[in-house]
Amino acid sequence: MKMKMTDIGVVVFMYAICGFFYYHMTKLQANSQTYPRFTIVLLFGLTTLYLLQMVMNARKYGITSGVDEVFNGFMVVQFFVCLVLSIIYLVMVKYIGFFVATIVFMIAVLAFLRVPKVHAAIAVVAINLLVYLAFVQFLGVKLPAGLLF
Amino acid sequence: MLETLQLMAAGLANALLPMTLIMMFAGVTLGIIIGCLPGLSAAMGVALMLPLTFTMEPETGLIVLGAIYCGAIFGGSISAILIHTPGTPASAATAIEGYQMTLKGQAGKALATACWSSFWGGLLSCISLYFFAPLLAQLALKFMSAEYFWLSLFGLTVIAGVASKSLVKGLMSGALGLLISTIGLDPITGTQRFMFGHAFLAEGINVTCALIGLFSMSQVFILAEKKIVERARAAKFTDKIALTKEERKLIRPTIIRSWLIGNIVGILPGAGASIACFMGYNNAKSFSKNKEQFGHGAIEGVAGSEAANNAVTGGSLIPTLTLGIPGESVTAVLMGGLIIQGLQPGPELFTTHAEMTYTFFGGFVLVQFAMLAIGMLGCRVFAQISRLSDAILIPCVTVLCVIGSFAIHRNFMDVIVMFIFGLLGYFMRKFDLNNAAVVLALILGPIGEKGLRNALRASQGDLSVLVGSPVCLVLIALCIVGIFSPLLMNMFEKKVSGTTMAEADAELEA
């Protein structure tokens, strides 16, 4: 199997995590360091093992970018619009309350994804009703009311 | 013996309480809906519904989760039969014969076979759950601190290989989860570790938030990156959803063989329903007197696959409940549900909490009946639901993830944690890392830490305590076996499914 360039990102991420946790671990009491040290060494060792495996694969079979495999059929605009709308939704829940935010978010996403209006309306009503019955009525969860209302 | 029988009877009676039954039926219905939607998985469904079980009695909550699990495994067969798209990987083999039956105008019969076989597969698997689980739990009585440390590592080696293309990446995922599990107050000294001044992290990363993020929110991102395609129209069928006496007699031996296969596969760490369905299908074909029908809509093929994948459910609960070693992602999530209810897998479930455990077992038996009833009556409705577009699922699942994580502590920070784990889970899936290993590590990490530190404290830092007992040595050996077993399982799965699909294609061409 060829070495994938995209896996370099995985290795860098894991080493970064090890470095970050190691730096903060050194500030802990000696007694509290035992287990974090064990897990950091374990992750570091396994990442190094994977790096060696990658190098061996590169020598034996060659190198491929891996981008095509990882992002095959990736819809850039659709993904980022959905991601941004989700983040805006989280902010909206905090500021304008759960139900208003949910209705706005769902209408925005469903309209963007071109869901027929009737289907979209049913989905919005069904989800809000489900949340109200299951979480508010059944579980007694007090939903975020929002700071503005 | 008499005491066990009394517990079994009492458990069954407890599970028959009206509220539990209502919840059970709701869980099965929800599970079937989740299972028949090709974009969603059983693990994701259980993770998403976990917060709803918090306020329930532990046994009711567990029964609901078990109902979703069983319902989802069966639900996958509906879309496999009607639109030739397995709702879950566990129904991949069902699509081969099931869809051929649909093309022949026998969709109702195929659905009835799937329902009937799933019912018997699941019901018979309860037998092994009742009898083997307490025996295995006895073994756990011998475990001390050092053994618990090795057991946590064994659990990780097992799950790390499941669903990972690379074994090392699976283990890396587990190690990452262990590291994340160290966030929070030190369980021995009580000092702050990696909390960065955030008080809500005192109890560590909330496992439920991590579960919802890693399994459900990450799936939203996976759906969002793909082109939204209209799902194939579910085949309309006019034949009755029923089996004749002769047909039931014909599939009986297949169901029994598939139950045995599914049960053994379920107990084995690293194997799961997706392997069992192909093994059940192959076995049905090998023993069939009507081999020529295979590839053209053989009723025994559907029965073999569906009985085997549902027999996995009871089998896979045995190592999960007794040793805390889930063999696949959905049982890892179920174990999370158990721990969230304040229960630890192990012998205590069969002593201190025996009443609750046997109520869960009783409920698990009744779940199979609920699945049969709802499956038989609701197939036509579920067939329409299975066409639900990903475009509708994306915002709906997002909303459920947000409200689910918020409901845990009524704390908005939990929603943020869930979202971060959603992104982490998405990238982990893109780069072939293993989300289930992270979840299991979050659960097993604190157990392993307590085991390691207590053992070292008792031996005044002498590391030989970790290899000092025969049980420790056995567990170390199992860790080594656990590392290599997924490799063998993957090879076996490829061989079994590859042969089956190739044979089916060849028969279709002929």
mmCIF file of C-alpha atoms in Angstrom, chain A residues 1 4 6-7 9-11 13-14 17-18 20-26 28-29 31-40 42-44 46-51 53 69-76 78-80 82-83 86-87 89-91 93-94 98 102 105-106 109-110 113-116 119-120 123-124 127-128 130-131 134-135 138-144, chain B residues 19 23 48-49 51-56 149 152-153 165-166 168-169 171-173 175-176 178-183 186 188-194 196 217 220-228 389-392 394-400 402-404 406-407 410 412 415-416 418-419 423-424 426-428 430-433 444-446 448-450 452-453 456:
data_model
loop_
_atom_site.group_PDB
_atom_site.id
_atom_site.type_symbol
_atom_site.label_atom_id
_atom_site.label_comp_id
_atom_site.label_asym_id
_atom_site.label_seq_id
_atom_site.Cartn_x
_atom_site.Cartn_y
_atom_site.Cartn_z
ATOM 1 C CA MET A 1 0.000 0.000 0.000
ATOM 2 C CA LYS A 4 -0.517 8.708 1.740
ATOM 3 C CA THR A 6 -2.555 13.072 3.990
ATOM 4 C CA ASP A 7 -1.391 10.757 6.791
ATOM 5 C CA GLY A 9 -1.315 15.444 8.899
ATOM 6 C CA VAL A 10 -2.459 12.655 11.228
ATOM 7 C CA VAL A 11 1.093 12.130 12.514
ATOM 8 C CA PHE A 13 -1.664 16.174 14.850
ATOM 9 C CA MET A 14 -0.823 13.278 17.185
ATOM 10 C CA ILE A 17 -1.321 16.539 21.025
ATOM 11 C CA CYS A 18 1.520 14.669 22.779
ATOM 12 C CA PHE A 20 0.690 19.938 24.280
ATOM 13 C CA PHE A 21 -0.264 17.464 26.994
ATOM 14 C CA TYR A 22 3.394 16.787 27.923
ATOM 15 C CA TYR A 23 4.043 20.505 28.410
ATOM 16 C CA HIS A 24 1.049 20.857 30.720
ATOM 17 C CA MET A 25 1.766 17.530 32.456
ATOM 18 C CA THR A 26 5.150 18.786 33.668
ATOM 19 C CA LEU A 28 1.383 18.793 37.645
ATOM 20 C CA GLN A 29 2.360 17.238 40.986
ATOM 21 C CA ASN A 31 1.896 11.912 41.851
ATOM 22 C CA SER A 32 -0.644 13.102 39.291
ATOM 23 C CA GLN A 33 1.770 12.684 36.391
ATOM 24 C CA THR A 34 1.911 8.860 36.422
ATOM 25 C CA TYR A 35 -1.055 7.996 34.236
ATOM 26 C CA PRO A 36 -0.939 10.983 31.842
ATOM 27 C CA ARG A 37 2.754 10.180 31.292
ATOM 28 C CA PHE A 38 1.869 6.563 30.499
ATOM 29 C CA THR A 39 -0.782 7.617 27.953
ATOM 30 C CA ILE A 40 1.475 10.239 26.355
ATOM 31 C CA LEU A 42 1.800 5.197 24.523
ATOM 32 C CA LEU A 43 0.436 7.681 21.967
ATOM 33 C CA PHE A 44 3.922 8.921 21.098
ATOM 34 C CA LEU A 46 2.245 4.322 18.441
ATOM 35 C CA THR A 47 2.508 7.492 16.332
ATOM 36 C CA THR A 48 6.208 6.835 15.813
ATOM 37 C CA LEU A 49 5.402 3.253 14.866
ATOM 38 C CA TYR A 50 2.893 4.522 12.316
ATOM 39 C CA LEU A 51 5.462 6.989 10.974
ATOM 40 C CA GLN A 53 5.239 2.130 8.739
ATOM 41 C CA GLU A 69 -9.310 9.189 -1.577
ATOM 42 C CA VAL A 70 -10.061 11.244 1.523
ATOM 43 C CA PHE A 71 -12.059 13.972 -0.202
ATOM 44 C CA ASN A 72 -13.620 11.977 -3.029
ATOM 45 C CA GLY A 73 -16.938 13.615 -3.994
ATOM 46 C CA PHE A 74 -16.469 16.334 -1.380
ATOM 47 C CA MET A 75 -19.062 19.103 -1.876
ATOM 48 C CA VAL A 76 -17.041 22.083 -0.658
ATOM 49 C CA GLN A 78 -22.445 22.480 0.708
ATOM 50 C CA PHE A 79 -20.191 21.253 3.538
ATOM 51 C CA PHE A 80 -18.984 24.669 4.633
ATOM 52 C CA CYS A 82 -23.844 23.483 6.598
ATOM 53 C CA LEU A 83 -20.895 23.824 9.017
ATOM 54 C CA SER A 86 -24.501 24.860 12.479
ATOM 55 C CA ILE A 87 -22.104 27.198 14.275
ATOM 56 C CA TYR A 89 -27.249 27.890 15.163
ATOM 57 C CA LEU A 90 -25.286 27.227 18.364
ATOM 58 C CA VAL A 91 -24.789 30.969 18.828
ATOM 59 C CA VAL A 93 -29.627 29.052 20.620
ATOM 60 C CA LYS A 94 -27.715 30.950 23.279
ATOM 61 C CA PHE A 98 -33.942 27.171 21.383
ATOM 62 C CA THR A 102 -34.195 25.799 15.634
ATOM 63 C CA PHE A 105 -31.761 27.043 11.361
ATOM 64 C CA MET A 106 -33.902 24.291 9.906
ATOM 65 C CA VAL A 109 -30.563 24.473 5.864
ATOM 66 C CA LEU A 110 -33.590 22.905 4.204
ATOM 67 C CA LEU A 113 -30.413 21.968 0.316
ATOM 68 C CA ARG A 114 -33.499 22.579 -1.876
ATOM 69 C CA VAL A 115 -35.897 20.422 0.026
ATOM 70 C CA PRO A 116 -39.467 20.849 -1.296
ATOM 71 C CA HIS A 119 -41.416 18.368 3.152
ATOM 72 C CA ALA A 120 -39.446 21.141 4.844
ATOM 73 C CA ALA A 123 -39.753 18.350 9.071
ATOM 74 C CA VAL A 124 -39.654 21.659 10.998
ATOM 75 C CA ILE A 127 -38.766 18.021 15.014
ATOM 76 C CA ASN A 128 -39.995 20.900 17.157
ATOM 77 C CA LEU A 130 -40.701 15.878 19.057
ATOM 78 C CA VAL A 131 -38.321 18.044 21.091
ATOM 79 C CA ALA A 134 -39.807 14.262 24.528
ATOM 80 C CA PHE A 135 -37.521 16.764 26.208
ATOM 81 C CA PHE A 138 -41.310 13.988 29.251
ATOM 82 C CA LEU A 139 -37.858 14.845 30.614
ATOM 83 C CA GLY A 140 -38.762 18.260 32.015
ATOM 84 C CA VAL A 141 -35.724 19.894 30.417
ATOM 85 C CA LYS A 142 -35.757 23.669 30.623
ATOM 86 C CA LEU A 143 -34.580 24.646 27.160
ATOM 87 C CA PRO A 144 -32.298 27.655 26.634
ATOM 88 C CA MET B 19 -44.415 2.155 31.406
ATOM 89 C CA MET B 23 -40.894 2.774 26.312
ATOM 90 C CA LEU B 48 -28.473 10.094 20.103
ATOM 91 C CA MET B 49 -31.155 8.633 22.333
ATOM 92 C CA PRO B 51 -29.948 11.471 27.069
ATOM 93 C CA LEU B 52 -33.623 10.486 26.850
ATOM 94 C CA THR B 53 -32.939 7.540 29.178
ATOM 95 C CA PHE B 54 -31.338 9.585 31.981
ATOM 96 C CA THR B 55 -34.483 10.245 33.925
ATOM 97 C CA MET B 56 -35.758 6.690 33.547
ATOM 98 C CA PHE B 149 -5.491 -2.174 34.420
ATOM 99 C CA SER B 152 -8.892 -1.910 30.281
ATOM 100 C CA LEU B 153 -5.987 -2.316 27.871
ATOM 101 C CA LYS B 165 -8.383 0.006 8.161
ATOM 102 C CA SER B 166 -5.049 0.247 9.951
ATOM 103 C CA VAL B 168 -1.873 1.026 14.380
ATOM 104 C CA LYS B 169 -4.320 3.841 13.655
ATOM 105 C CA LEU B 171 -4.524 1.757 18.616
ATOM 106 C CA MET B 172 -3.533 5.405 18.188
ATOM 107 C CA SER B 173 -7.220 6.326 18.470
ATOM 108 C CA ALA B 175 -4.336 6.017 23.115
ATOM 109 C CA LEU B 176 -5.740 9.442 22.164
ATOM 110 C CA LEU B 178 -6.924 7.479 27.090
ATOM 111 C CA LEU B 179 -5.098 10.796 27.044
ATOM 112 C CA ILE B 180 -8.374 12.743 26.784
ATOM 113 C CA SER B 181 -9.727 10.683 29.693
ATOM 114 C CA THR B 182 -7.045 12.186 31.960
ATOM 115 C CA ILE B 183 -8.712 15.610 31.712
ATOM 116 C CA ASP B 186 -7.113 13.449 39.580
ATOM 117 C CA ILE B 188 -6.637 9.768 43.688
ATOM 118 C CA THR B 189 -5.264 13.150 44.804
ATOM 119 C CA GLY B 190 -8.076 15.399 43.565
ATOM 120 C CA THR B 191 -5.731 17.918 41.903
ATOM 121 C CA GLN B 192 -6.714 19.614 38.643
ATOM 122 C CA ARG B 193 -5.369 18.104 35.429
ATOM 123 C CA PHE B 194 -5.596 19.797 31.995
ATOM 124 C CA PHE B 196 -7.312 25.203 32.131
ATOM 125 C CA MET B 217 -22.694 14.937 14.890
ATOM 126 C CA VAL B 220 -24.065 15.029 9.988
ATOM 127 C CA PHE B 221 -20.773 16.326 8.584
ATOM 128 C CA ILE B 222 -20.306 13.115 6.591
ATOM 129 C CA LEU B 223 -23.800 13.549 5.087
ATOM 130 C CA ALA B 224 -23.178 17.255 4.443
ATOM 131 C CA GLU B 225 -20.044 16.647 2.375
ATOM 132 C CA LYS B 226 -21.755 14.251 -0.034
ATOM 133 C CA LYS B 227 -23.944 15.142 -2.973
ATOM 134 C CA ILE B 228 -27.596 14.840 -1.959
ATOM 135 C CA SER B 389 -33.576 12.355 2.038
ATOM 136 C CA ASP B 390 -30.201 13.149 3.624
ATOM 137 C CA ALA B 391 -31.100 16.812 3.109
ATOM 138 C CA ILE B 392 -33.830 16.429 5.742
ATOM 139 C CA ILE B 394 -28.869 16.864 8.248
ATOM 140 C CA PRO B 395 -30.758 19.603 10.166
ATOM 141 C CA CYS B 396 -32.931 17.103 12.081
ATOM 142 C CA VAL B 397 -29.968 15.154 13.479
ATOM 143 C CA THR B 398 -28.112 18.404 14.256
ATOM 144 C CA VAL B 399 -31.055 19.659 16.333
ATOM 145 C CA LEU B 400 -31.292 16.323 18.194
ATOM 146 C CA VAL B 402 -27.782 19.905 20.342
ATOM 147 C CA ILE B 403 -30.812 19.239 22.536
ATOM 148 C CA GLY B 404 -29.488 15.790 23.548
ATOM 149 C CA PHE B 406 -27.819 20.155 26.460
ATOM 150 C CA ALA B 407 -30.313 17.956 28.332
ATOM 151 C CA ARG B 410 -28.697 21.804 31.234
ATOM 152 C CA PHE B 412 -24.487 24.960 27.179
ATOM 153 C CA VAL B 415 -23.169 21.425 23.582
ATOM 154 C CA ILE B 416 -19.833 23.019 22.727
ATOM 155 C CA MET B 418 -20.344 17.734 21.723
ATOM 156 C CA PHE B 419 -19.711 19.953 18.681
ATOM 157 C CA LEU B 423 -15.604 17.781 14.310
ATOM 158 C CA LEU B 424 -12.940 15.526 15.829
ATOM 159 C CA TYR B 426 -15.530 13.705 11.379
ATOM 160 C CA PHE B 427 -11.814 14.167 10.774
ATOM 161 C CA MET B 428 -11.035 10.872 12.500
ATOM 162 C CA LYS B 430 -11.944 10.860 7.132
ATOM 163 C CA PHE B 431 -8.440 9.767 8.089
ATOM 164 C CA ASP B 432 -9.366 6.176 9.027
ATOM 165 C CA LEU B 433 -9.001 6.642 12.770
ATOM 166 C CA LEU B 444 -12.021 2.484 30.350
ATOM 167 C CA GLY B 445 -9.379 5.167 30.978
ATOM 168 C CA PRO B 446 -10.427 6.011 34.553
ATOM 169 C CA GLY B 448 -7.345 1.543 34.059
ATOM 170 C CA GLU B 449 -5.853 4.540 35.846
ATOM 171 C CA LYS B 450 -7.303 3.544 39.214
ATOM 172 C CA LEU B 452 -2.577 1.000 37.717
ATOM 173 C CA ARG B 453 -2.120 3.562 40.466
ATOM 174 C CA LEU B 456 1.627 0.598 42.199
#
